[in-house]
PDB file of C-alpha atoms in Angstrom:
ATOM      1  CA  MET A   1      -1.555  19.029   7.067  1.00 26.00           C
ATOM      2  CA  MET A   2      -4.135  18.467   4.387  1.00 27.00           C
ATOM      3  CA  VAL A   3      -3.320  16.371   1.341  1.00 28.00           C
ATOM      4  CA  GLU A   4      -5.031  18.039  -1.569  1.00 28.00           C
ATOM      5  CA  ALA A   5      -5.683  16.236  -4.816  1.00 28.00           C
ATOM      6  CA  VAL A   6      -4.537  18.138  -7.887  1.00 27.00           C
ATOM      7  CA  LYS A   7      -7.215  18.696 -10.522  1.00 30.00           C
ATOM      8  CA  ARG A   8      -6.388  16.941 -13.756  1.00 34.00           C
ATOM      9  CA  LYS A   9      -7.297  18.505 -17.076  1.00 33.00           C
ATOM     10  CA  ASN A  10      -9.664  15.682 -17.957  1.00 35.00           C
ATOM     11  CA  LYS A  11     -11.393  15.236 -14.601  1.00 39.00           C
ATOM     12  CA  LYS A  12     -12.047  16.897 -11.282  1.00 36.00           C
ATOM     13  CA  THR A  13     -10.862  15.315  -8.068  1.00 39.00           C
ATOM     14  CA  LYS A  14     -13.034  15.967  -5.031  1.00 39.00           C
ATOM     15  CA  GLN A  15     -11.305  16.064  -1.663  1.00 41.00           C
ATOM     16  CA  SER A  16     -12.569  15.484   1.841  1.00 37.00           C
ATOM     17  CA  LYS A  17     -11.707  17.999   4.545  1.00 37.00           C
ATOM     18  CA  ARG A  18      -9.307  15.774   6.431  1.00 43.00           C
ATOM     19  CA  THR A  19      -6.942  12.854   6.018  1.00 48.00           C
ATOM     20  CA  HIS A  20      -6.535  10.006   8.470  1.00 50.00           C
ATOM     21  CA  GLY A  21      -3.202   8.257   8.898  1.00 62.00           C
ATOM     22  CA  LEU A  22      -0.641  10.313   6.974  1.00 88.00           C
ATOM     23  CA  ILE A  23       1.557  11.194   9.915  1.00 90.00           C
ATOM     24  CA  THR A  24       4.599  11.363   7.629  1.00 91.00           C
ATOM     25  CA  LEU A  25       3.019  14.503   6.155  1.00 89.00           C
ATOM     26  CA  ALA A  26       1.218  15.880   9.184  1.00 89.00           C
ATOM     27  CA  ILE A  27       4.121  15.502  11.644  1.00 90.00           C
ATOM     28  CA  PRO A  28       7.259  14.718   9.615  1.00 91.00           C
ATOM     29  CA  ASN A  29       9.565  15.141  12.625  1.00 91.00           C
ATOM     30  CA  SER A  30       7.625  12.785  14.889  1.00 90.00           C
ATOM     31  CA  PRO A  31       9.099   9.494  16.185  1.00 88.00           C
ATOM     32  CA  VAL A  32       6.540   7.588  14.113  1.00 88.00           C
ATOM     33  CA  SER A  33       7.618   9.359  10.916  1.00 90.00           C
ATOM     34  CA  GLU A  34      11.213   8.504  11.779  1.00 92.00           C
ATOM     35  CA  GLN A  35      10.158   4.851  12.114  1.00 90.00           C
ATOM     36  CA  PHE A  36       8.844   4.968   8.551  1.00 92.00           C
ATOM     37  CA  ARG A  37      12.137   6.397   7.320  1.00 94.00           C
ATOM     38  CA  THR A  38      13.955   3.610   9.151  1.00 91.00           C
ATOM     39  CA  LEU A  39      11.603   1.075   7.576  1.00 92.00           C
ATOM     40  CA  ARG A  40      12.340   2.552   4.143  1.00 93.00           C
ATOM     41  CA  THR A  41      16.086   2.232   4.738  1.00 91.00           C
ATOM     42  CA  ASN A  42      15.752  -1.369   5.936  1.00 90.00           C
ATOM     43  CA  ILE A  43      13.700  -2.271   2.873  1.00 91.00           C
ATOM     44  CA  GLN A  44      16.311  -0.746   0.583  1.00 88.00           C
ATOM     45  CA  PHE A  45      19.182  -2.561   2.281  1.00 87.00           C
ATOM     46  CA  SER A  46      17.312  -5.861   2.072  1.00 84.00           C
ATOM     47  CA  MET A  47      17.261  -5.539  -1.736  1.00 77.00           C
ATOM     48  CA  ILE A  48      20.923  -4.700  -2.371  1.00 75.00           C
ATOM     49  CA  ASP A  49      21.358  -7.253  -5.164  1.00 75.00           C
ATOM     50  CA  LYS A  50      18.136  -6.381  -6.989  1.00 81.00           C
ATOM     51  CA  LYS A  51      16.344  -3.118  -7.616  1.00 87.00           C
ATOM     52  CA  LEU A  52      13.032  -2.984  -5.780  1.00 92.00           C
ATOM     53  CA  LYS A  53      10.288  -2.073  -8.248  1.00 95.00           C
ATOM     54  CA  SER A  54       7.190  -3.598  -6.654  1.00 96.00           C
ATOM     55  CA  LEU A  55       6.249  -3.939  -2.990  1.00 97.00           C
ATOM     56  CA  ALA A  56       3.125  -5.551  -1.501  1.00 96.00           C
ATOM     57  CA  VAL A  57       1.944  -4.467   1.946  1.00 95.00           C
ATOM     58  CA  LEU A  58      -0.255  -7.140   3.489  1.00 93.00           C
ATOM     59  CA  SER A  59      -1.605  -8.510   6.755  1.00 91.00           C
ATOM     60  CA  ALA A  60      -3.152 -11.702   8.079  1.00 90.00           C
ATOM     61  CA  THR A  61      -6.466 -10.117   9.073  1.00 86.00           C
ATOM     62  CA  SER A  62      -8.387  -6.892   8.540  1.00 84.00           C
ATOM     63  CA  GLY A  63      -7.791  -3.938  10.833  1.00 83.00           C
ATOM     64  CA  ALA A  64      -4.036  -4.454  11.138  1.00 81.00           C
ATOM     65  CA  GLY A  65      -3.302  -1.037   9.641  1.00 87.00           C
ATOM     66  CA  LYS A  66      -1.709  -2.170   6.386  1.00 91.00           C
ATOM     67  CA  SER A  67      -3.353   0.591   4.324  1.00 92.00           C
ATOM     68  CA  THR A  68      -1.988   3.248   6.659  1.00 91.00           C
ATOM     69  CA  VAL A  69       1.453   1.637   6.509  1.00 94.00           C
ATOM     70  CA  ALA A  70       1.294   1.443   2.710  1.00 95.00           C
ATOM     71  CA  ALA A  71       0.237   5.097   2.384  1.00 95.00           C
ATOM     72  CA  ASN A  72       2.946   6.405   4.731  1.00 94.00           C
ATOM     73  CA  LEU A  73       5.580   4.244   3.055  1.00 96.00           C
ATOM     74  CA  ALA A  74       4.532   5.653  -0.313  1.00 96.00           C
ATOM     75  CA  VAL A  75       4.951   9.197   1.014  1.00 96.00           C
ATOM     76  CA  THR A  76       8.323   8.354   2.580  1.00 96.00           C
ATOM     77  CA  PHE A  77       9.745   6.787  -0.581  1.00 97.00           C
ATOM     78  CA  THR A  78       8.454   9.688  -2.675  1.00 97.00           C
ATOM     79  CA  LEU A  79      10.055  12.295  -0.410  1.00 95.00           C
ATOM     80  CA  GLN A  80      13.370  10.580  -1.107  1.00 94.00           C
ATOM     81  CA  GLY A  81      13.022  11.664  -4.733  1.00 95.00           C
ATOM     82  CA  ASN A  82      11.346   8.603  -6.257  1.00 96.00           C
ATOM     83  CA  GLN A  83       8.407   8.469  -8.647  1.00 97.00           C
ATOM     84  CA  VAL A  84       5.993   6.271  -6.698  1.00 98.00           C
ATOM     85  CA  LEU A  85       2.611   4.742  -7.492  1.00 98.00           C
ATOM     86  CA  LEU A  86       0.337   3.505  -4.691  1.00 98.00           C
ATOM     87  CA  VAL A  87      -2.261   0.983  -5.894  1.00 97.00           C
ATOM     88  CA  ASP A  88      -5.263  -0.067  -3.809  1.00 96.00           C
ATOM     89  CA  CYS A  89      -5.744  -3.770  -4.565  1.00 94.00           C
ATOM     90  CA  ASP A  90      -8.029  -4.428  -1.607  1.00 92.00           C
ATOM     91  CA  LEU A  91     -10.988  -4.530  -3.951  1.00 90.00           C
ATOM     92  CA  ARG A  92     -13.341  -5.887  -1.284  1.00 89.00           C
ATOM     93  CA  ARG A  93     -12.710  -3.028   1.177  1.00 89.00           C
ATOM     94  CA  PRO A  94     -10.761  -0.270  -0.593  1.00 88.00           C
ATOM     95  CA  SER A  95      -9.480   2.385   1.809  1.00 88.00           C
ATOM     96  CA  VAL A  96      -6.436   4.108   0.299  1.00 90.00           C
ATOM     97  CA  HIS A  97      -8.667   6.901  -0.972  1.00 92.00           C
ATOM     98  CA  ARG A  98      -9.641   7.728   2.608  1.00 89.00           C
ATOM     99  CA  GLU A  99      -6.007   8.035   3.647  1.00 89.00           C
ATOM    100  CA  PHE A 100      -5.559  10.806   1.057  1.00 90.00           C
ATOM    101  CA  GLY A 101      -9.047  12.268   1.153  1.00 89.00           C
ATOM    102  CA  ILE A 102      -9.815  11.586  -2.505  1.00 90.00           C
ATOM    103  CA  HIS A 103     -12.881  10.055  -4.121  1.00 88.00           C
ATOM    104  CA  ASN A 104     -13.169   6.441  -5.214  1.00 92.00           C
ATOM    105  CA  ALA A 105     -15.856   6.551  -7.858  1.00 89.00           C
ATOM    106  CA  GLU A 106     -13.491   4.964 -10.379  1.00 91.00           C
ATOM    107  CA  GLY A 107     -10.219   3.138 -10.014  1.00 93.00           C
ATOM    108  CA  LEU A 108      -8.434  -0.174 -10.519  1.00 95.00           C
ATOM    109  CA  THR A 109     -11.652  -2.121 -11.023  1.00 94.00           C
ATOM    110  CA  ASN A 110     -12.678   0.146 -13.900  1.00 92.00           C
ATOM    111  CA  LEU A 111      -9.207   0.037 -15.438  1.00 94.00           C
ATOM    112  CA  LEU A 112      -9.140  -3.763 -15.423  1.00 92.00           C
ATOM    113  CA  ALA A 113     -12.646  -3.836 -16.883  1.00 87.00           C
ATOM    114  CA  ASN A 114     -11.128  -2.006 -19.871  1.00 75.00           C
ATOM    115  CA  HIS A 115     -13.606   0.794 -20.320  1.00 66.00           C
ATOM    116  CA  VAL A 116     -13.427   1.914 -23.927  1.00 68.00           C
ATOM    117  CA  GLY A 117     -11.280   4.984 -24.527  1.00 73.00           C
ATOM    118  CA  LYS A 118      -9.742   5.131 -21.050  1.00 84.00           C
ATOM    119  CA  GLY A 119      -6.251   4.260 -19.881  1.00 89.00           C
ATOM    120  CA  LEU A 120      -4.186   4.398 -16.706  1.00 93.00           C
ATOM    121  CA  ASP A 121      -3.810   8.192 -16.714  1.00 93.00           C
ATOM    122  CA  ASP A 122      -7.581   8.609 -16.606  1.00 92.00           C
ATOM    123  CA  TYR A 123      -7.695   6.949 -13.195  1.00 94.00           C
ATOM    124  CA  LEU A 124      -4.571   8.302 -11.512  1.00 96.00           C
ATOM    125  CA  HIS A 125      -4.743  10.854  -8.706  1.00 95.00           C
ATOM    126  CA  THR A 126      -1.939  13.136  -7.604  1.00 91.00           C
ATOM    127  CA  CYS A 127      -1.450  14.824  -4.243  1.00 88.00           C
ATOM    128  CA  GLU A 128       0.650  17.596  -2.742  1.00 85.00           C
ATOM    129  CA  VAL A 129       3.668  15.271  -2.635  1.00 93.00           C
ATOM    130  CA  PRO A 130       5.372  15.759  -6.012  1.00 94.00           C
ATOM    131  CA  GLY A 131       6.056  12.411  -7.623  1.00 96.00           C
ATOM    132  CA  LEU A 132       3.373  10.408  -5.793  1.00 97.00           C
ATOM    133  CA  SER A 133       0.496   8.992  -7.842  1.00 97.00           C
ATOM    134  CA  ILE A 134      -2.459   7.043  -6.462  1.00 97.00           C
ATOM    135  CA  LEU A 135      -4.678   4.459  -8.137  1.00 97.00           C
ATOM    136  CA  THR A 136      -7.728   3.852  -5.957  1.00 95.00           C
ATOM    137  CA  GLY A 137      -9.618   0.566  -5.890  1.00 94.00           C
ATOM    138  CA  GLY A 138     -12.807   1.759  -7.514  1.00 92.00           C
ATOM    139  CA  PRO A 139     -16.232   0.095  -7.129  1.00 92.00           C
ATOM    140  CA  VAL A 140     -16.303  -3.270  -5.343  1.00 92.00           C
ATOM    141  CA  PRO A 141     -16.447  -5.981  -8.063  1.00 91.00           C
ATOM    142  CA  PRO A 142     -18.122  -9.399  -7.785  1.00 90.00           C
ATOM    143  CA  ASN A 143     -14.865 -11.195  -8.688  1.00 88.00           C
ATOM    144  CA  PRO A 144     -11.811  -9.533  -7.021  1.00 90.00           C
ATOM    145  CA  ALA A 145      -9.582 -12.637  -7.152  1.00 89.00           C
ATOM    146  CA  GLU A 146     -10.277 -13.168 -10.849  1.00 90.00           C
ATOM    147  CA  LEU A 147      -9.459  -9.542 -11.647  1.00 92.00           C
ATOM    148  CA  LEU A 148      -6.173  -9.613  -9.736  1.00 92.00           C
ATOM    149  CA  SER A 149      -5.094 -12.892 -11.350  1.00 91.00           C
ATOM    150  CA  SER A 150      -6.070 -11.775 -14.863  1.00 92.00           C
ATOM    151  CA  ASN A 151      -3.622 -11.222 -17.701  1.00 92.00           C
ATOM    152  CA  ARG A 152      -4.773  -7.600 -17.781  1.00 92.00           C
ATOM    153  CA  MET A 153      -3.565  -7.114 -14.185  1.00 94.00           C
ATOM    154  CA  LYS A 154      -0.244  -8.804 -14.946  1.00 94.00           C
ATOM    155  CA  GLN A 155       0.233  -6.493 -17.929  1.00 94.00           C
ATOM    156  CA  LEU A 156      -0.612  -3.471 -15.772  1.00 95.00           C
ATOM    157  CA  GLU A 157       2.066  -4.524 -13.273  1.00 96.00           C
ATOM    158  CA  LYS A 158       4.633  -4.635 -16.079  1.00 96.00           C
ATOM    159  CA  ASP A 159       3.554  -1.276 -17.483  1.00 96.00           C
ATOM    160  CA  VAL A 160       3.691   0.602 -14.170  1.00 97.00           C
ATOM    161  CA  ALA A 161       7.026  -1.008 -13.254  1.00 96.00           C
ATOM    162  CA  GLU A 162       8.512   0.607 -16.359  1.00 96.00           C
ATOM    163  CA  ARG A 163       6.936   3.970 -15.657  1.00 96.00           C
ATOM    164  CA  PHE A 164       7.543   4.386 -11.905  1.00 97.00           C
ATOM    165  CA  ASP A 165      10.566   3.910  -9.666  1.00 97.00           C
ATOM    166  CA  LEU A 166       8.472   1.981  -7.162  1.00 97.00           C
ATOM    167  CA  VAL A 167       4.920   0.621  -7.109  1.00 98.00           C
ATOM    168  CA  ILE A 168       3.374  -0.154  -3.710  1.00 98.00           C
ATOM    169  CA  TYR A 169       0.360  -2.468  -3.650  1.00 97.00           C
ATOM    170  CA  ASP A 170      -2.066  -2.398  -0.711  1.00 94.00           C
ATOM    171  CA  THR A 171      -3.508  -5.913  -0.685  1.00 92.00           C
ATOM    172  CA  PRO A 172      -6.496  -7.591   0.995  1.00 88.00           C
ATOM    173  CA  PRO A 173      -5.944  -9.634   4.187  1.00 89.00           C
ATOM    174  CA  LEU A 174      -4.298 -13.000   3.560  1.00 90.00           C
ATOM    175  CA  LEU A 175      -6.687 -15.158   5.568  1.00 88.00           C
ATOM    176  CA  GLY A 176      -9.996 -15.933   3.937  1.00 80.00           C
ATOM    177  CA  PHE A 177      -9.115 -14.646   0.461  1.00 79.00           C
ATOM    178  CA  THR A 178      -6.656 -15.635  -2.254  1.00 83.00           C
ATOM    179  CA  ASP A 179      -6.177 -12.073  -3.586  1.00 81.00           C
ATOM    180  CA  ALA A 180      -3.131 -11.154  -1.511  1.00 84.00           C
ATOM    181  CA  GLN A 181      -1.510 -14.529  -2.048  1.00 88.00           C
ATOM    182  CA  ILE A 182      -1.936 -14.124  -5.818  1.00 86.00           C
ATOM    183  CA  LEU A 183      -0.279 -10.712  -5.797  1.00 90.00           C
ATOM    184  CA  SER A 184       2.515 -11.368  -3.297  1.00 91.00           C
ATOM    185  CA  GLY A 185       4.000 -14.142  -5.403  1.00 91.00           C
ATOM    186  CA  ARG A 186       4.518 -11.680  -8.265  1.00 94.00           C
ATOM    187  CA  MET A 187       6.072  -8.842  -6.234  1.00 95.00           C
ATOM    188  CA  ASP A 188       9.782  -8.094  -5.766  1.00 95.00           C
ATOM    189  CA  GLY A 189       9.161  -7.861  -2.036  1.00 94.00           C
ATOM    190  CA  THR A 190       6.426  -7.946   0.591  1.00 94.00           C
ATOM    191  CA  ILE A 191       5.986  -6.309   3.988  1.00 94.00           C
ATOM    192  CA  PHE A 192       3.852  -8.132   6.533  1.00 92.00           C
ATOM    193  CA  VAL A 193       1.881  -5.955   8.984  1.00 92.00           C
ATOM    194  CA  VAL A 194       1.009  -7.521  12.351  1.00 91.00           C
ATOM    195  CA  ARG A 195      -1.159  -5.671  14.859  1.00 87.00           C
ATOM    196  CA  TYR A 196      -0.206  -5.831  18.507  1.00 83.00           C
ATOM    197  CA  GLU A 197      -2.672  -7.777  20.699  1.00 78.00           C
ATOM    198  CA  GLU A 198      -5.037  -8.311  17.753  1.00 82.00           C
ATOM    199  CA  ASP A 199      -3.377 -10.819  15.416  1.00 83.00           C
ATOM    200  CA  THR A 200      -2.927 -14.216  17.048  1.00 85.00           C
ATOM    201  CA  LYS A 201       0.091 -16.444  16.642  1.00 90.00           C
ATOM    202  CA  GLU A 202      -2.098 -18.905  14.766  1.00 91.00           C
ATOM    203  CA  ASP A 203      -3.221 -16.206  12.311  1.00 90.00           C
ATOM    204  CA  VAL A 204       0.359 -15.123  11.656  1.00 90.00           C
ATOM    205  CA  LEU A 205       1.562 -18.701  11.122  1.00 91.00           C
ATOM    206  CA  LYS A 206      -1.281 -19.442   8.699  1.00 91.00           C
ATOM    207  CA  ALA A 207      -0.539 -16.266   6.757  1.00 91.00           C
ATOM    208  CA  SER A 208       3.157 -17.098   6.710  1.00 90.00           C
ATOM    209  CA  ASP A 209       2.410 -20.543   5.291  1.00 91.00           C
ATOM    210  CA  SER A 210       0.306 -19.038   2.519  1.00 90.00           C
ATOM    211  CA  LEU A 211       3.175 -16.737   1.561  1.00 92.00           C
ATOM    212  CA  ARG A 212       5.638 -19.637   1.453  1.00 91.00           C
ATOM    213  CA  MET A 213       3.322 -21.489  -0.919  1.00 92.00           C
ATOM    214  CA  VAL A 214       3.830 -18.780  -3.564  1.00 92.00           C
ATOM    215  CA  ASN A 215       7.510 -18.148  -2.712  1.00 92.00           C
ATOM    216  CA  ALA A 216       6.783 -14.593  -1.645  1.00 92.00           C
ATOM    217  CA  ASN A 217       9.882 -12.565  -0.809  1.00 93.00           C
ATOM    218  CA  VAL A 218       9.007 -11.341   2.697  1.00 92.00           C
ATOM    219  CA  LEU A 219      11.407  -8.517   3.523  1.00 92.00           C
ATOM    220  CA  GLY A 220      10.228  -7.996   7.088  1.00 89.00           C
ATOM    221  CA  VAL A 221       7.415  -7.420   9.535  1.00 89.00           C
ATOM    222  CA  VAL A 222       5.886  -4.173  10.786  1.00 90.00           C
ATOM    223  CA  TYR A 223       4.646  -4.647  14.355  1.00 85.00           C
ATOM    224  CA  ASN A 224       1.837  -2.124  14.425  1.00 82.00           C
ATOM    225  CA  ARG A 225       0.544  -0.291  17.507  1.00 75.00           C
ATOM    226  CA  ALA A 226       3.055  -1.925  19.796  1.00 73.00           C
ATOM    227  CA  PRO A 227       3.773   0.071  22.970  1.00 70.00           C
ATOM    228  CA  GLY A 228       6.285   2.766  22.095  1.00 60.00           C
ATOM    229  CA  GLY A 229       8.332   5.347  23.869  1.00 50.00           C
ATOM    230  CA  GLN A 230       6.187   8.352  22.922  1.00 44.00           C
ATOM    231  CA  LYS A 231       2.979   8.574  24.942  1.00 39.00           C
ATOM    232  CA  GLU A 232       1.513  11.284  22.750  1.00 38.00           C
ATOM    233  CA  HIS A 233       1.193   8.807  19.910  1.00 37.00           C
ATOM    234  CA  SER A 234      -1.484   6.151  20.099  1.00 35.00           C
ATOM    235  CA  TYR A 235       0.482   3.853  17.851  1.00 38.00           C
ATOM    236  CA  TYR A 236       4.042   2.879  17.104  1.00 40.00           C
ATOM    237  CA  TYR A 237       5.641   1.309  14.067  1.00 41.00           C
ATOM    238  CA  GLY A 238       8.542  -1.032  14.578  1.00 42.00           C
ATOM    239  CA  TYR A 239      10.437  -3.040  11.994  1.00 38.00           C
ATOM    240  CA  HIS A 240      11.467  -6.606  12.679  1.00 39.00           C
ATOM    241  CA  ASP A 241      13.295  -8.843  10.206  1.00 36.00           C
ATOM    242  CA  GLU A 242      11.928 -12.325   9.787  1.00 36.00           C
ATOM    243  CA  GLU A 243      14.258 -15.127  10.855  1.00 30.00           C
TER     244      GLU A 243
END
């Protein structure tokens, strides 16, 4: 199934001819899609005493699949009837736009740079899932950590929390950069993506320590590409609560 960007009145959205990891749209009845629905339910039950408005999806290292997890979670929450915003905060290697087949000429970087006469709506993309909006990363800036820790970013987080039912932030890897650590401490909850046979125990422990330093509310772990029961799928998403 193709995910087609809707043309806004004030700009045209170009679309590539295919999307990559949106299995929740391409094969909604697949076991993997069901895993995402289970993950959504577990996240909701973990926040019974407080309404979840912001969720960071992060990993220890690059290549763990966090962007794919974030994109499919955004679709899954939206299909439940929520107004959802997916924000690409991996400003060093933005990739959310590729998941949806939309362009990334402008995005979060431009918004935080406060281009005269432009606001949030000028950078939002929509797709065929009603209620799902996407804010791509935009051009790679020289100072990602400074942008994400700026007062302008903090104000944006407040503004979108009032406007949307849920905002999902795709963050950079935790190890080597402070960007994800900065963001995770401000989120209502975080999901930690670990890739099977790629992330080492040492990497995971270091990332876990960095999250504790900012009192991040880790709701659980997605064990990505672990061997599953369906051979036709090359990957499997499982949900494991942290002890």
